[in-house]
Coordinates of C-alpha atoms in Angstrom, one line a residue:
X1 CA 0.0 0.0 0.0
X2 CA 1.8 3.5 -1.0
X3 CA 2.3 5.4 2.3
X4 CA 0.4 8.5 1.4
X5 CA -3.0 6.3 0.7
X6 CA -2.0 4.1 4.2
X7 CA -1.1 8.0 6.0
X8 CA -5.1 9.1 4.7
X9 CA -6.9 5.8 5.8
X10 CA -5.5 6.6 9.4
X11 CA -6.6 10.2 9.5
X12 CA -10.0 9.6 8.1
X13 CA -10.6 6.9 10.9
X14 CA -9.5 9.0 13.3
X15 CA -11.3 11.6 15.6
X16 CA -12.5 14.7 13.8
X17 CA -11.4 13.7 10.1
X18 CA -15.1 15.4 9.2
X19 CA -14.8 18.0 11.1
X20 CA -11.3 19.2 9.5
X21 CA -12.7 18.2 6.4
X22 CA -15.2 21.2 6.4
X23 CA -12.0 23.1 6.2
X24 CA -11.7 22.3 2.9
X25 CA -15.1 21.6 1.7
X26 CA -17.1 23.9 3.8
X27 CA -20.8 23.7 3.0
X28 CA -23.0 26.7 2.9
X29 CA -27.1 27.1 3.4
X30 CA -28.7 27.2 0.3
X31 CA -31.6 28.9 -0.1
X32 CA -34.6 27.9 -2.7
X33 CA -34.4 29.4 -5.7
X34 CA -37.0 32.0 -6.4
X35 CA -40.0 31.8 -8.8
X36 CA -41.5 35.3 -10.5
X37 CA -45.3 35.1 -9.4
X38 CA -46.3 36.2 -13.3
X39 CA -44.6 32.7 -13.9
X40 CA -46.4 30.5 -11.1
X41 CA -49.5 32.2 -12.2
X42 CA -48.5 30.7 -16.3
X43 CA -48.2 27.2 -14.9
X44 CA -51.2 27.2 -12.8
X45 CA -53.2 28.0 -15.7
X46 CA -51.6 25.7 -18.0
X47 CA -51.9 23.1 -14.8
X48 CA -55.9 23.7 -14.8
X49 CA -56.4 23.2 -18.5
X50 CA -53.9 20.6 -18.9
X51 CA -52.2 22.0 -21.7
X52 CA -48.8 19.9 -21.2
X53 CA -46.8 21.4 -24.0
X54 CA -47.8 24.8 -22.4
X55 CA -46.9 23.6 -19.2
X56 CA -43.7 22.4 -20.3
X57 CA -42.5 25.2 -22.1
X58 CA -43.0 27.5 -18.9
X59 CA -41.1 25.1 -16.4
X60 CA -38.5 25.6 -18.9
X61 CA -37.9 28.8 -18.0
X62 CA -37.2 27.7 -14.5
X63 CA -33.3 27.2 -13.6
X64 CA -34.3 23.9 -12.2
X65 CA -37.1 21.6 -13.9
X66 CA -39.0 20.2 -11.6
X67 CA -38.3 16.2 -12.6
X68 CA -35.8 14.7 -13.6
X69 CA -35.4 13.4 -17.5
X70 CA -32.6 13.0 -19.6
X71 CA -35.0 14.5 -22.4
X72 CA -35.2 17.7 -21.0
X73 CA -32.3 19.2 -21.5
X74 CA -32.5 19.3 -25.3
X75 CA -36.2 20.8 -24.9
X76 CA -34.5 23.3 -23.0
X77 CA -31.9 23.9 -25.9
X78 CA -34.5 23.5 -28.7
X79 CA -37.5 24.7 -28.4
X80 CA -39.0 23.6 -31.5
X81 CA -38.8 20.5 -30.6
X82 CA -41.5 20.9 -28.3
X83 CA -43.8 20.9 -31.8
X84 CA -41.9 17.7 -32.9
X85 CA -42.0 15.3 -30.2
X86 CA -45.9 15.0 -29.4
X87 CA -45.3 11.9 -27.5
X88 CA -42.2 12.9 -25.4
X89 CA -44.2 16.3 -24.6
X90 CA -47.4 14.0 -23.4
X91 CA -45.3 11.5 -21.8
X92 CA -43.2 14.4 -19.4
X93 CA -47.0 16.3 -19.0
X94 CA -48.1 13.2 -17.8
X95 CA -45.6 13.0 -15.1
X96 CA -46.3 16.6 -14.1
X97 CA -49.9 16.7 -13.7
X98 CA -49.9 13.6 -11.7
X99 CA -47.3 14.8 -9.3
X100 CA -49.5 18.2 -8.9
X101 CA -49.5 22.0 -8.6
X102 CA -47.9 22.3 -5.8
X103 CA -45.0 19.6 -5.5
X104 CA -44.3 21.2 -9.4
X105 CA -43.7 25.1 -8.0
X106 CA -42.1 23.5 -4.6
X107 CA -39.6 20.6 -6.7
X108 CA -38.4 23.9 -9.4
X109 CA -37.5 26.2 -6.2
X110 CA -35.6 23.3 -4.9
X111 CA -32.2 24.6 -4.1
X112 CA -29.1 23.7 -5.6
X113 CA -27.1 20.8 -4.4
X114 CA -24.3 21.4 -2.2
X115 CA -22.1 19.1 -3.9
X116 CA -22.2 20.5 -7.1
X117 CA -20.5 22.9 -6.0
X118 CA -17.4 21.7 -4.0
X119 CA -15.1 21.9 -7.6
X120 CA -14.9 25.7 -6.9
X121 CA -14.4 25.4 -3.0
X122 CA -11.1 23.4 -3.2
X123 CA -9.4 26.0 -5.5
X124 CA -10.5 28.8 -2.6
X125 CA -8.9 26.6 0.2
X126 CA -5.8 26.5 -2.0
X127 CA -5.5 29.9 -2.2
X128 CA -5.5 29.8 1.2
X129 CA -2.6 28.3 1.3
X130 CA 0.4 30.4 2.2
X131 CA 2.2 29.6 -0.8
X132 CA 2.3 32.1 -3.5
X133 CA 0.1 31.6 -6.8
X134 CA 2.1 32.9 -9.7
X135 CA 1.7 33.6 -13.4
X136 CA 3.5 31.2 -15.6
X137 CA 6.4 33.2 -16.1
X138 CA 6.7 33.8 -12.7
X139 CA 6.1 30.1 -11.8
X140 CA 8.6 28.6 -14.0
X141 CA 11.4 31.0 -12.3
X142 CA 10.3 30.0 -8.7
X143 CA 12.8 28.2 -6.8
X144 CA 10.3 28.0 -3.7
X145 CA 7.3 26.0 -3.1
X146 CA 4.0 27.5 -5.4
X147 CA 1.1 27.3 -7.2
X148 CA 0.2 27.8 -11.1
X149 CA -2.0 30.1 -11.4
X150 CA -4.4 30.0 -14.5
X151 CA -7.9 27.9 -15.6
X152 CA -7.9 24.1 -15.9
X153 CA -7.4 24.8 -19.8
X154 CA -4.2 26.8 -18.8
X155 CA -3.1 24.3 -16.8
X156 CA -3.2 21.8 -18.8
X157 CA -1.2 23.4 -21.6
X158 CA 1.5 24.3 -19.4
X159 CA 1.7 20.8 -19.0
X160 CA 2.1 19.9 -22.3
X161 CA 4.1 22.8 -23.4
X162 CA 6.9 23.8 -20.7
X163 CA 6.8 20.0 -19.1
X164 CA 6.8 18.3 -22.7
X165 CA 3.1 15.7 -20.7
X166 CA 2.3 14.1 -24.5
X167 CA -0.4 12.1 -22.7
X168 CA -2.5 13.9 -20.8
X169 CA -6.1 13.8 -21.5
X170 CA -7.5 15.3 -18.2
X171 CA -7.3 18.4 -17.2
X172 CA -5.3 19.1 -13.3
X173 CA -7.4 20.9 -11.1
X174 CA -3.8 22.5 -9.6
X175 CA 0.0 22.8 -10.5
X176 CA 2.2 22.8 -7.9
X177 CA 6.3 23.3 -8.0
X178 CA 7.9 22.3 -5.0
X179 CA 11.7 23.1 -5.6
X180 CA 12.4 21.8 -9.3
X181 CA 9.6 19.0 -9.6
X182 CA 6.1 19.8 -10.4
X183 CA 3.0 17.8 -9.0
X184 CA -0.5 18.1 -11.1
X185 CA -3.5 17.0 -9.3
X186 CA -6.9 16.2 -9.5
X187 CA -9.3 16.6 -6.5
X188 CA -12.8 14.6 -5.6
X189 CA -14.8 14.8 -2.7
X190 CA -16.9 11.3 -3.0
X191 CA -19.9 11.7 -1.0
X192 CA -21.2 7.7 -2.0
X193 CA -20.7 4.7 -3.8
X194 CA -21.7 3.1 -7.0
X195 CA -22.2 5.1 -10.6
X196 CA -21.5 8.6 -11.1
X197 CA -19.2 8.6 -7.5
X198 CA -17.1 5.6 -9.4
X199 CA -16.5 7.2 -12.4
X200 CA -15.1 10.2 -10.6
X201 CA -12.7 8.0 -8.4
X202 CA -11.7 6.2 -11.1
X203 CA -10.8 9.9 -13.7
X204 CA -9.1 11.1 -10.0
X205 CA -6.6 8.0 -10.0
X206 CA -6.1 8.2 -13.9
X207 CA -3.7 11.6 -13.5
X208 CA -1.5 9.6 -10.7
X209 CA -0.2 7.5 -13.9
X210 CA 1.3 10.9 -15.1
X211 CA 5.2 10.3 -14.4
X212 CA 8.3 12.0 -15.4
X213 CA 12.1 13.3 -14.6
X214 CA 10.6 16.5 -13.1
X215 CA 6.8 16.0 -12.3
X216 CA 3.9 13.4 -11.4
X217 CA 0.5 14.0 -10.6
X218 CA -1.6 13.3 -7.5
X219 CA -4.8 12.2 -6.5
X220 CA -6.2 14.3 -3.8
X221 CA -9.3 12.3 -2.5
X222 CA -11.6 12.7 0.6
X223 CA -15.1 11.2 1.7
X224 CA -16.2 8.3 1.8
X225 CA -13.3 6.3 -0.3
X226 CA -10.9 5.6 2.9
X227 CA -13.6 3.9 5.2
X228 CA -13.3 0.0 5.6
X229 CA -16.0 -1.8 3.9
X230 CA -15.9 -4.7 0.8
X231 CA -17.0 -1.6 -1.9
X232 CA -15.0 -0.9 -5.3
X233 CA -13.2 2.0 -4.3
X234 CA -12.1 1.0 -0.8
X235 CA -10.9 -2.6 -2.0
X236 CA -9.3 -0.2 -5.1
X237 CA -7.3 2.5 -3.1
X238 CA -6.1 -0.4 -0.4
X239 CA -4.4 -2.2 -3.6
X240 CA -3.1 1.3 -5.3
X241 CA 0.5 2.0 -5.3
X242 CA 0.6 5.1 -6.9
X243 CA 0.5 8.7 -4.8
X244 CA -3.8 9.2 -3.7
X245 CA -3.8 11.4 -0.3
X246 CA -6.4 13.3 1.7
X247 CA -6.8 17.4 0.9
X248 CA -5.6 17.6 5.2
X249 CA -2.5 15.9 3.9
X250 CA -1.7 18.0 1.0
X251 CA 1.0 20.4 3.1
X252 CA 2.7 17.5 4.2
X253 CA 2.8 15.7 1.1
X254 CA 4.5 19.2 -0.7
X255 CA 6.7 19.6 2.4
X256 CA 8.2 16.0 1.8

């Protein structure tokens, strides 16, 4: 087992790995999302006469639809297509009208999900860091531990143009430099198991295979991944010899 995946599975088992966590992924109150009354009044009418294609097209307007369907998003995209597609449109008006007036309004005010938003938080913690964020120029120059500063698309092609990455097909989250080697990594906060939360552990691990004279790339993973139990991704990051740490353990990890 590498030592930095072994030095994580401690910490999270220990007292107060969530509470340190929050740190780093600190989760604020959302508030619904608010509705313009001209538009409840629309969909109430709509509602009452049962006009789904009428209905549809104002939920639309909403940030959040009120059910989930994979269709919707190109009805939101294309709105001729809500001429086109007669039995699509009857088969989502169905859905609506059964689940009522009033779970509709209250399921489009729904808030956003606090996960969805966690990508931005870790960049703010790392700026936190007291550790200087520097402009490529500036970065490549710096004999002292930093950060790349710049958008995952900048990133990247720093990678591939000043470190000579040919294979690199995701892009870091961060750039580090600590001394003359440079660490790329990609972070995941994995909240459960199974599907989506899979597909993100397995994208995370994918940059640790990034390995060079000067540089190598990190997987900086926290949640539920480091608990005990017979799942994918704990049997996975038990066998995984490659670098895969906790965000607490980042400092330590650049100090080393």
């Amino acid at each position: 087992m590498n030592k930095w995946v072994e030095k994580s599975i401690r910490l999270a088992n220990s007292n107060g790995y969530l509470d340190k966590l929050f740190e780093v992924y600190p989760v604020n109150l959302n508030l619904n999302r608010s509705i313009p009354d001209e538009l409840k009044e629309n969909i109430q009418i709509a509602f009452d006469r049962k006009d789904k294609k009428e209905l549809i097209k104002e939920l639309l307007k909403f940030t959040k639809f009120p059910i989930d369907d994979p269709y919707v998003a190109s009805l939101r995209r294309y709105s001729h297509l809500l001429d086109k597609n007669p039995e699509t449109i009857n088969r989502l008006g169905d859905r609506l009208l059964l689940i009522g007036i009033e779970n509709i309004i209250k399921m489009a005010a729904k808030p956003k999900s606090s996960s969805r938003q966690f990508g931005n938080i870790f960049q703010n913690w790392l700026n936190s860091f007291q550790y200087p964020i520097l402009s490529q120029e500036e970065f490549s120059k710096c004999k002292r531990i930093s950060f790349l500063k710049g958008s995952d698309n900048e990133l990247k092609k720093f990678a591939k143009s000043e470190l000579k990455i040919k294979k690199l097909n995701r892009r870091p989250d961060f750039i580090l430099k600590t001394r003359s080697k440079f660490v790329l990594g990609e972070a995941k906060f994995l909240t459960d198991y199974g599907g989506t939360q899979n597909n993100q552990f397995d994208n995370a691990l994918k940059i640790t295979k990034i390995k060079g004279k000067n540089y190598e790339g990190i997987a900086v993973l926290d949640g539920i991944v480091w608990f005990d139990s017979n799942n994918y991704m704990n049997k996975k990051i038990k066998r995984f010899r490659n670098n895969a740490l906790s965000a607490l353990l980042l400092k330590e990890f650049m100090k080393n």
